Short mmCIF file of C-alpha atoms in Angstrom, two decimals:
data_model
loop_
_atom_site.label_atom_id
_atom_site.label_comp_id
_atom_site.label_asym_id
_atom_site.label_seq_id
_atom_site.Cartn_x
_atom_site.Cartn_y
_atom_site.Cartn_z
CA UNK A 1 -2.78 7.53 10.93
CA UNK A 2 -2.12 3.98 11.37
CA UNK A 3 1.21 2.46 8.88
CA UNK A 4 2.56 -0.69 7.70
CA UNK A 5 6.09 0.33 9.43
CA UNK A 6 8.60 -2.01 10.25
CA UNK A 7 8.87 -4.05 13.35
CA UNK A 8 11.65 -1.78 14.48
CA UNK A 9 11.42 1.90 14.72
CA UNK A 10 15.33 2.42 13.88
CA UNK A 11 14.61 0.05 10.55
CA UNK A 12 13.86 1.51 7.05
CA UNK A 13 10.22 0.08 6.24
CA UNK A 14 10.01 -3.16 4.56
CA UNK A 15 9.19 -3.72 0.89
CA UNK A 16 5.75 -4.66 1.70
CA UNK A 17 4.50 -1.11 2.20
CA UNK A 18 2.68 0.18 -0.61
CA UNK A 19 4.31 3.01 -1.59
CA UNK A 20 0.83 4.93 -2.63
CA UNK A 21 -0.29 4.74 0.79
CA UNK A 22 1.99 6.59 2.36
CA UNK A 23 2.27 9.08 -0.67
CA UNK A 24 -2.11 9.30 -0.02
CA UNK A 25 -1.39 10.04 3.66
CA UNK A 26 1.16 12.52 2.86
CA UNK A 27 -1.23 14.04 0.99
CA UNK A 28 -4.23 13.68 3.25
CA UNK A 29 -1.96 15.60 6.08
CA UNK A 30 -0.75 18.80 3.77
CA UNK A 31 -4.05 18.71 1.81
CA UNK A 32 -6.08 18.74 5.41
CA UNK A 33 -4.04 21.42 6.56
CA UNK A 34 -4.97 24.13 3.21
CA UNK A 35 -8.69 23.92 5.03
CA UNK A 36 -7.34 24.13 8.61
CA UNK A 37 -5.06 27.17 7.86
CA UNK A 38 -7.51 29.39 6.90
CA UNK A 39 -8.60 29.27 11.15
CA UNK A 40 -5.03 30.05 11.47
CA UNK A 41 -5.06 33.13 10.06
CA UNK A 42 -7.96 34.76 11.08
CA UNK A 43 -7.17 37.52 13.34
CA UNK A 44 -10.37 35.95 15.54
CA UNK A 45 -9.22 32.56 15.19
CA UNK A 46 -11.72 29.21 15.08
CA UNK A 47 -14.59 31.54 16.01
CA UNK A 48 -13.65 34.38 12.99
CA UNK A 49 -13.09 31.65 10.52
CA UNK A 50 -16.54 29.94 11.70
CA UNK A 51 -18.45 33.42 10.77
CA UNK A 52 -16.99 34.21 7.69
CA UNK A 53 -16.59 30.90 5.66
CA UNK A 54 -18.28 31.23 2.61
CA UNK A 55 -18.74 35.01 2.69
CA UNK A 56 -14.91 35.72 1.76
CA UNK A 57 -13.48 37.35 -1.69
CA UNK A 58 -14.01 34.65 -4.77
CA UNK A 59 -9.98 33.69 -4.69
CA UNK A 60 -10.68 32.98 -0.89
CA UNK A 61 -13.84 30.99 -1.92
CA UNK A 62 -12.20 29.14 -4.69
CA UNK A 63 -9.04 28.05 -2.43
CA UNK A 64 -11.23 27.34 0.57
CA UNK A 65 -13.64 24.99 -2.14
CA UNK A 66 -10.54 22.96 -3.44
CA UNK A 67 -9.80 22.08 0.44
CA UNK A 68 -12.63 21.94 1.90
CA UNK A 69 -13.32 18.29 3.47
CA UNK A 70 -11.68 16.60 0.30
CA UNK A 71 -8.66 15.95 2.04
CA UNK A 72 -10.38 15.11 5.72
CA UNK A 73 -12.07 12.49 4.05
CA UNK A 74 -9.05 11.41 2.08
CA UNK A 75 -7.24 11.12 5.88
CA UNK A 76 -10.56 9.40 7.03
CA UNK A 77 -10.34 6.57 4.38
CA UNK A 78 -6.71 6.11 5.13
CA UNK A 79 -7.78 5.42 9.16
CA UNK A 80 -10.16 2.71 7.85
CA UNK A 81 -7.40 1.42 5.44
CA UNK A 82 -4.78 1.18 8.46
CA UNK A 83 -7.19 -0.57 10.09
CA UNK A 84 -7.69 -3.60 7.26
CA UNK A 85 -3.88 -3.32 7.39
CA UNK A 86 -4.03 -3.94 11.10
CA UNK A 87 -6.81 -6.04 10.98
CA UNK A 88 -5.18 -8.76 8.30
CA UNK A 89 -1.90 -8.56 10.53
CA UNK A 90 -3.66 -9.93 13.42
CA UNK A 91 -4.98 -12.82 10.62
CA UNK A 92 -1.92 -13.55 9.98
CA UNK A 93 -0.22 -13.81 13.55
CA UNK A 94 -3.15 -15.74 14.77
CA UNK A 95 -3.83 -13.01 17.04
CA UNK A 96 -7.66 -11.73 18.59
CA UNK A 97 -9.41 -8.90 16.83
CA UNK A 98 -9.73 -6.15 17.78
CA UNK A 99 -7.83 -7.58 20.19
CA UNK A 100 -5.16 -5.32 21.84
CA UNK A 101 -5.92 -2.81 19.22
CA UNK A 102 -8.41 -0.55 21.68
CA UNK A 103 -5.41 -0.61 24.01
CA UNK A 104 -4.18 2.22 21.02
CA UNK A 105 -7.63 3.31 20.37
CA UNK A 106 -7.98 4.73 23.83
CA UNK A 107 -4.23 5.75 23.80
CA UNK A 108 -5.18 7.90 20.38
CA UNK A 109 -8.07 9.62 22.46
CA UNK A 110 -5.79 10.54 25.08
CA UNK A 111 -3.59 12.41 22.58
CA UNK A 112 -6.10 13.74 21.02
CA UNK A 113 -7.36 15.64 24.30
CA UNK A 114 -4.70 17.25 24.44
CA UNK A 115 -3.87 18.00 21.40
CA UNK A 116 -7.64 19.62 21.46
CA UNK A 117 -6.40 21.14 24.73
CA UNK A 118 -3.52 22.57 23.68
CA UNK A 119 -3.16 22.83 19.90
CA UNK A 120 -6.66 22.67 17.91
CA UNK A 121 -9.93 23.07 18.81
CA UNK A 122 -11.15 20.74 15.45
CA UNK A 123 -8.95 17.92 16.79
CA UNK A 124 -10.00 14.85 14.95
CA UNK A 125 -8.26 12.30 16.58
CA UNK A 126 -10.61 11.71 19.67
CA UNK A 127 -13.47 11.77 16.91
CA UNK A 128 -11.26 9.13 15.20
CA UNK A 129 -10.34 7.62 18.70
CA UNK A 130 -14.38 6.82 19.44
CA UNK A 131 -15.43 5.82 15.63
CA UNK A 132 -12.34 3.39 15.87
CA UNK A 133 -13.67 0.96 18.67
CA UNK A 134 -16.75 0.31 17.10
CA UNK A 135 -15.49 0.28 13.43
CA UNK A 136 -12.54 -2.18 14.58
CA UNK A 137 -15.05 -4.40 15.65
CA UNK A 138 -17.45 -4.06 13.06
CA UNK A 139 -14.32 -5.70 10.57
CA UNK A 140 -15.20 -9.24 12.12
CA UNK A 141 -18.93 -9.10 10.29
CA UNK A 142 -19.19 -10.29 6.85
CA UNK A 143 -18.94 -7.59 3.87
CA UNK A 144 -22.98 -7.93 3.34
CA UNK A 145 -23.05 -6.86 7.13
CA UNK A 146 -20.41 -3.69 7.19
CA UNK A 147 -22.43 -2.57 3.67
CA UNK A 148 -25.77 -2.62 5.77
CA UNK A 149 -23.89 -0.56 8.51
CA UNK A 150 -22.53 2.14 5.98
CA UNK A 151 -25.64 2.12 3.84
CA UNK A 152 -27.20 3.10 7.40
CA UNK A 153 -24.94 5.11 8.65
CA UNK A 154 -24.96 7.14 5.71
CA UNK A 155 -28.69 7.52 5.71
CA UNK A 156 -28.10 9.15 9.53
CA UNK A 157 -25.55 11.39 8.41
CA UNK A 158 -27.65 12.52 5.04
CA UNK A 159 -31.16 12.90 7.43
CA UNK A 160 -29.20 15.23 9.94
CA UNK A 161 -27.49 17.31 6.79
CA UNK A 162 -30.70 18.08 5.71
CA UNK A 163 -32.22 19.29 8.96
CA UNK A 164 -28.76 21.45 9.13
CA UNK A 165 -29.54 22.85 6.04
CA UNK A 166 -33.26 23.64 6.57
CA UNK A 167 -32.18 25.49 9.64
CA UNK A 168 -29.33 27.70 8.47
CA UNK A 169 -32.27 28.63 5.45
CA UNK A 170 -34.55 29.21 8.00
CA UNK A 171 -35.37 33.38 8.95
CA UNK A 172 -33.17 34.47 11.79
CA UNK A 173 -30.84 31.59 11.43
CA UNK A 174 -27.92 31.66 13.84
CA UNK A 175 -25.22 33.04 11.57
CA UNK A 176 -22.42 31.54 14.14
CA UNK A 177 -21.26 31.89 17.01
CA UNK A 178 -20.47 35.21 18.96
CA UNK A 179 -17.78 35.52 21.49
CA UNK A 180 -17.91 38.93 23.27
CA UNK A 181 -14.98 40.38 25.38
CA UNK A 182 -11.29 39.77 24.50
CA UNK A 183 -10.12 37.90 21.97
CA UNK A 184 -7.72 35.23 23.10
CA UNK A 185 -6.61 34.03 20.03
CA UNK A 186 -4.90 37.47 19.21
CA UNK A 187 -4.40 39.39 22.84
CA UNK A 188 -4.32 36.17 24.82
CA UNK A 189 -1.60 33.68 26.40
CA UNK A 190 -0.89 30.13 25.78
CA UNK A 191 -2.98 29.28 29.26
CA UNK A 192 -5.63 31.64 27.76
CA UNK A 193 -6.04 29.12 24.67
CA UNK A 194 -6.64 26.28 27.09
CA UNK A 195 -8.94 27.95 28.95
CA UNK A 196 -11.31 29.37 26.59
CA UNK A 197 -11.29 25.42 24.84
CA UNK A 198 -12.53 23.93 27.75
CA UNK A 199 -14.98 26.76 28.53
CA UNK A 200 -16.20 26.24 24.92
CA UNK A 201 -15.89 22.35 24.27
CA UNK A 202 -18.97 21.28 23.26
CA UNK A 203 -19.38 23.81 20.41
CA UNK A 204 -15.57 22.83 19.38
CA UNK A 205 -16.09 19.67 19.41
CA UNK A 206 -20.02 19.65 18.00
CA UNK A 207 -18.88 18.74 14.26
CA UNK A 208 -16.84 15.27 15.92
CA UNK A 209 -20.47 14.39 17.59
CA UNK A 210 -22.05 15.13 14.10
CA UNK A 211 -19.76 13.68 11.91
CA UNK A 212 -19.89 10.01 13.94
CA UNK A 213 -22.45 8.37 10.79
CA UNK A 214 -19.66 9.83 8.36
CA UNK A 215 -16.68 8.96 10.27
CA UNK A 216 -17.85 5.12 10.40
CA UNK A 217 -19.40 5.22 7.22
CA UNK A 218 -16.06 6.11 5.78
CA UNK A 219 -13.99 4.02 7.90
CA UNK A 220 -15.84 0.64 6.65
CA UNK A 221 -15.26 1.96 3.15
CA UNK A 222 -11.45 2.83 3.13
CA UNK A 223 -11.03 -0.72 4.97
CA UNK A 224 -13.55 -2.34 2.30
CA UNK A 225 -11.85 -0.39 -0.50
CA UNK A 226 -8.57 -1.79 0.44
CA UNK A 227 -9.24 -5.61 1.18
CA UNK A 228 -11.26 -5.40 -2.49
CA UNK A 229 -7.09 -4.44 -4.06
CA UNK A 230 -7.79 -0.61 -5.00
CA UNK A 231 -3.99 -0.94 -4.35
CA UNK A 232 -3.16 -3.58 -5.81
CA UNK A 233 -2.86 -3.81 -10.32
CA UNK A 234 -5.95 -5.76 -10.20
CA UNK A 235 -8.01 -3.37 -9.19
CA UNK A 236 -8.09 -1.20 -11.96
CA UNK A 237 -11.71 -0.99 -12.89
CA UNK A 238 -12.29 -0.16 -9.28
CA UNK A 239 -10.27 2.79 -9.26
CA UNK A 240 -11.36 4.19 -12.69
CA UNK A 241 -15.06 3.63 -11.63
CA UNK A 242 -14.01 5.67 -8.26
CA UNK A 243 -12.02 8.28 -10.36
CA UNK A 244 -15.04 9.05 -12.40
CA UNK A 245 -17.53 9.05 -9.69
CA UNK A 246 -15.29 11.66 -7.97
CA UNK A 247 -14.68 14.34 -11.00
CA UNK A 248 -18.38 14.63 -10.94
CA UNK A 249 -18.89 15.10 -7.71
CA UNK A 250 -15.73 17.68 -7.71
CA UNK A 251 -17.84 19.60 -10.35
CA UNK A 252 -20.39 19.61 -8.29
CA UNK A 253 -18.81 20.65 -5.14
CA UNK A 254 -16.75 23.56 -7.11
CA UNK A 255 -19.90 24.61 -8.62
CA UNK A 256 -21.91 24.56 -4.93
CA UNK A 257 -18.88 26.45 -3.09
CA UNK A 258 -18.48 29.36 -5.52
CA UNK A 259 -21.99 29.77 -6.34
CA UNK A 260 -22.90 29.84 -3.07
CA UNK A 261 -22.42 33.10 -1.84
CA UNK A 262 -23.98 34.84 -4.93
CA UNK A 263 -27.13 33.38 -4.48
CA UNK A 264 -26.97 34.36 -0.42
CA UNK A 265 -26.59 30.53 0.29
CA UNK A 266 -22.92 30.47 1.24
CA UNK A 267 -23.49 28.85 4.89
CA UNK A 268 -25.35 25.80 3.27
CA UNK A 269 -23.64 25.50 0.39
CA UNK A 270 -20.26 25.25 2.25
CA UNK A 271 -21.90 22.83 4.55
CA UNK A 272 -23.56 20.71 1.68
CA UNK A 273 -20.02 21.04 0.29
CA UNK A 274 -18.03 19.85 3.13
CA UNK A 275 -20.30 17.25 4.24
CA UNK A 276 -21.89 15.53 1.63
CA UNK A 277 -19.76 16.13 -1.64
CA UNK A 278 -16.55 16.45 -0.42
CA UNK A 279 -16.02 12.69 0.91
CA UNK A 280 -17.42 11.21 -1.77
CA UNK A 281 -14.63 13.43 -4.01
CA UNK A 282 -12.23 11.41 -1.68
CA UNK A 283 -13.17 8.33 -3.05
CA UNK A 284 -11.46 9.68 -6.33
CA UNK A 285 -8.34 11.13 -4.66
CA UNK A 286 -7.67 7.66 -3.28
CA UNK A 287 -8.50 6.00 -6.62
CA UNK A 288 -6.24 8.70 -8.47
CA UNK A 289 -3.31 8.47 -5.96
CA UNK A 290 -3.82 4.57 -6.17
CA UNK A 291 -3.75 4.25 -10.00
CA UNK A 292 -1.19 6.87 -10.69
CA UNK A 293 1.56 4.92 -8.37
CA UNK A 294 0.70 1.82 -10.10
CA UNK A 295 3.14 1.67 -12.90
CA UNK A 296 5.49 4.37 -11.88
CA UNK A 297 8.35 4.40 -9.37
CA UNK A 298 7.36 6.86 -5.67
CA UNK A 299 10.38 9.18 -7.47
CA UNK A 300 11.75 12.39 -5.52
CA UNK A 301 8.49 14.37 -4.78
CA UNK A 302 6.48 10.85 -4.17
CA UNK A 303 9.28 10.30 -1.44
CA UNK A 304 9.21 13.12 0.22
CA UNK A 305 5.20 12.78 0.33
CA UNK A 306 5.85 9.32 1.56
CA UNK A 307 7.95 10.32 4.42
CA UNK A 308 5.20 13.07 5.99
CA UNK A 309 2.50 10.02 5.57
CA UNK A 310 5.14 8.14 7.35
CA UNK A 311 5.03 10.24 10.38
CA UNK A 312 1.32 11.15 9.75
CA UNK A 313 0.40 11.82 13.06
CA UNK A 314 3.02 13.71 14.31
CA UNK A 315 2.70 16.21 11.17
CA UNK A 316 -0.37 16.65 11.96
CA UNK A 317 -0.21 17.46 15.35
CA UNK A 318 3.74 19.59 14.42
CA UNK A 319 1.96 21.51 11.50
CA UNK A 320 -1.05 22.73 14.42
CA UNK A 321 1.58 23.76 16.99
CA UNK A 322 3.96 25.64 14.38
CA UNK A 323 0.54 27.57 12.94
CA UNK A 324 -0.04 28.20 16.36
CA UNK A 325 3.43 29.54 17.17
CA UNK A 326 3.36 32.18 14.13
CA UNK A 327 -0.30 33.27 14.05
CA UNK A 328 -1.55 33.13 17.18
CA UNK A 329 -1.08 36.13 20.11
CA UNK A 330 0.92 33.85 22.36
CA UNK A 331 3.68 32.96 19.39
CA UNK A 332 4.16 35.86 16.64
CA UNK A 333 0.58 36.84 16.59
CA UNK A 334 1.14 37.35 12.68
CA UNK A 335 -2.53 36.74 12.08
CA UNK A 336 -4.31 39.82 13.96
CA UNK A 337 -0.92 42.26 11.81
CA UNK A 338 -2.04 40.30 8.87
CA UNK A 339 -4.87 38.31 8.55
CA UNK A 340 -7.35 41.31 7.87
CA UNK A 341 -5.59 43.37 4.77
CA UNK A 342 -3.65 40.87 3.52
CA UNK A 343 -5.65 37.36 4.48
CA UNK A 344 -5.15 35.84 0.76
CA UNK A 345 -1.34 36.60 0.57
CA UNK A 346 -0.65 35.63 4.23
CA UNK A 347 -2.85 32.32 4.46
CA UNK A 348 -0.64 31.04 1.22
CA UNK A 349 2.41 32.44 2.67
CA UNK A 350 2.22 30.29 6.70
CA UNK A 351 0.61 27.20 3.89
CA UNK A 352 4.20 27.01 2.28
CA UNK A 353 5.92 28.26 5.37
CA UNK A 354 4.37 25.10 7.19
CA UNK A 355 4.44 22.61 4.96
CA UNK A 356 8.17 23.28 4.01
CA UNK A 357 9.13 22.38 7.42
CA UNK A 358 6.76 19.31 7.83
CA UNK A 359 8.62 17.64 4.58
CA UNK A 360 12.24 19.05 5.97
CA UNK A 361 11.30 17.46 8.87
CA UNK A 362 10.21 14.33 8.24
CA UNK A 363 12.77 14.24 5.30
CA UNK A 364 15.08 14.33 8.67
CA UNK A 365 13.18 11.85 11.04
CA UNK A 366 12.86 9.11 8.49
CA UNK A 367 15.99 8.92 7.78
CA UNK A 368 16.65 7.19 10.98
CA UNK A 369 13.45 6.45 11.85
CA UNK A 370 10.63 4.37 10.13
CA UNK A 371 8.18 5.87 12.02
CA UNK A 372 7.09 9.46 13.71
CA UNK A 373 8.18 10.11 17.68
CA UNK A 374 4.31 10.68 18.27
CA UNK A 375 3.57 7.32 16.57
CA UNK A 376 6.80 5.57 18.52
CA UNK A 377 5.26 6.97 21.81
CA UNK A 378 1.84 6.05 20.98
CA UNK A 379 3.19 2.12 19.98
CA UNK A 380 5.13 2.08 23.20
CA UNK A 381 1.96 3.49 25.56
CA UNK A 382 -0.10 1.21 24.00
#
């Protein structure tokens, strides 16, 4: 979310950005968005998708396995990497840390309501937002320190997965939640949307609360990973130890998410899955990403990868409002025509729909621009 971009936002970026971190941030913002689509294109929305994840056809399970948290936690170690970034500027300027940087921590909240408000009810930027003002300040402690903290926080996060999964095994487990009456998502306006987010916050926003341990667990490692050089060509028994680390847990995670639902364990196994495989699969996305732009040049599809990690935050935020404009009642309402006898065809059909536009677009923007208008407006607030 954060960049290396140039001083000026009319300037093309400098030639110290490494090109494989905007190419992992393009990635982190499509990839993120094959999990998020699926809630898209449910005829009942966040609370359909929430229901029926893990009980759908084996193409919809495989698909749904692939995306499933990898790419969140790919995003989430490229937050902890703009932060080093951020961090090692202020070094260098002989500025404070963190400094004026909670001045854009609390600006990144602020968007992040409404983009909850208004666009998404799994928002992670005011997650990201919170996590940030601790995690900034956690960068001043020695490496020994910030290991402690993640080793910890990661022991938090593990102890509460568990419990999660003990319940959902539990008889007469909550299968999900149940919304009775109209469903706003399909028959509903745009002021409808609002409305039933606020009504319904705290379950919406239940996983940012639980996923705090994670969030700063991963945040410490994405800015550890890149002040140890998995960047730079030095750091090349880093990123194979990372790469192999995250095919077996990829394995694992594939083997979890299909297998799941024949064994009548799909609600944990997605869970397990999302929250304790998939990040540490992340760790070998970065590593990949990292090694594989080491000796080669960004080249076309590299470039136009760059440019949506470029304007990260603004794709995210466009890719939400354009789903929300063809699948939702209030736009096209494709989804409740579609989403039922033809979910498969028409979730991969609004994925390349989307993401077409998002690297038109930024294809567009950055050729003027260095950064997105979300991230220009967000620089300028803060």
């Amino acid at each position: 979310m954060t960049s290396t971009s140039a001083p000026s936002d009319t300037q093309a970026p400098t030639s110290r950005r490494i090109a494989s971190l905007d190419v992992a941030r393009g990635i982190a913002i499509l990839g993120t968005f094959g999990t998020n689509v699926w809630i898209f294109t449910d005829p009942q929305g966040m609370v359909g998708y929430l229901e029926t994840v893990g009980g759908e056809s084996l193409p919809i399970r495989v698909l749904q396995t692939l995306a499933q948290g990898k790419f969140l936690g790919l995003l989430s170690l490229m937050f902890g990497v703009g932060l080093a970034i951020q961090q090692a500027s202020a070094q260098r300027h002989d500025r404070p840390w963190p400094g004026r940087y909670w001045r854009r921590a609390l600006v990144l909240f602020l968007d992040g309501l409404l983009h909850f408000l208004l666009a998404a009810e799994f928002d992670v930027l005011m997650g990201y937002a919170l996590v940030s003002f601790l995690v900034s300040a956690l960068l001043i402690l020695r490496p020994v320190a910030r290991t402690r903290w993640v080793i910890a926080a990661v022991a938090v996060h593990l102890a509460v997965v568990a419990l999660a999964v003990v319940g959902m095994m539990l008889p007469d487990a909550d299968s999900g939640p149940n919304t009775p009456g109209p469903n706003p998502y399909a028959d509903g306006s745009f002021w409808d949307l609002v409305l039933f987010r606020v009504d319904h916050g705290l379950l919406f926003r239940a996983e940012t609360i639980f996923m705090i341990p994670l969030t700063i667990a991963v945040f410490l490692t994405g800015a550890r990973l890149f002040q140890a050089g998995i960047f730079e060509p030095g750091g090349a028994a880093l990123r194979h130890r990372l790469m192999a680390i995250g095919a077996v847990a990829a394995v694992a995670d594939l083997t979890v998410g299909i297998g799941g639902a024949p064994l009548d364990l799909a609600g944990p196994a997605v869970f397990v899955g999302r929250y304790v495989l998939a990040p540490v699969v992340a760790l070998g996305l970065l590593a990949l990403i990292a090694e594989f732009y080491q000796r080669r040049a960004v080249g076309p599809v590299g470039g136009a990868l760059s440019n949506v990690g470029r304007t990260a935050l603004s794709c995210y935020v466009l890719q939400n409002l354009v789903a929300s404009a063809l699948c939702y009642g209030w736009g096209l309402g494709l989804a409740a025509r579609y989403g039922s006898e033809h979910r498969l065809a028409f979730t991969v059909a609004v994925y390349i729909a989307v993401m077409a536009f998002l690297l038109a677009a930024s294809a567009l923007w950055t050729r003027r621009f260095s950064r997105g208008p979300i991230e220009m407006l967000m620089r300028r607030a803060a």
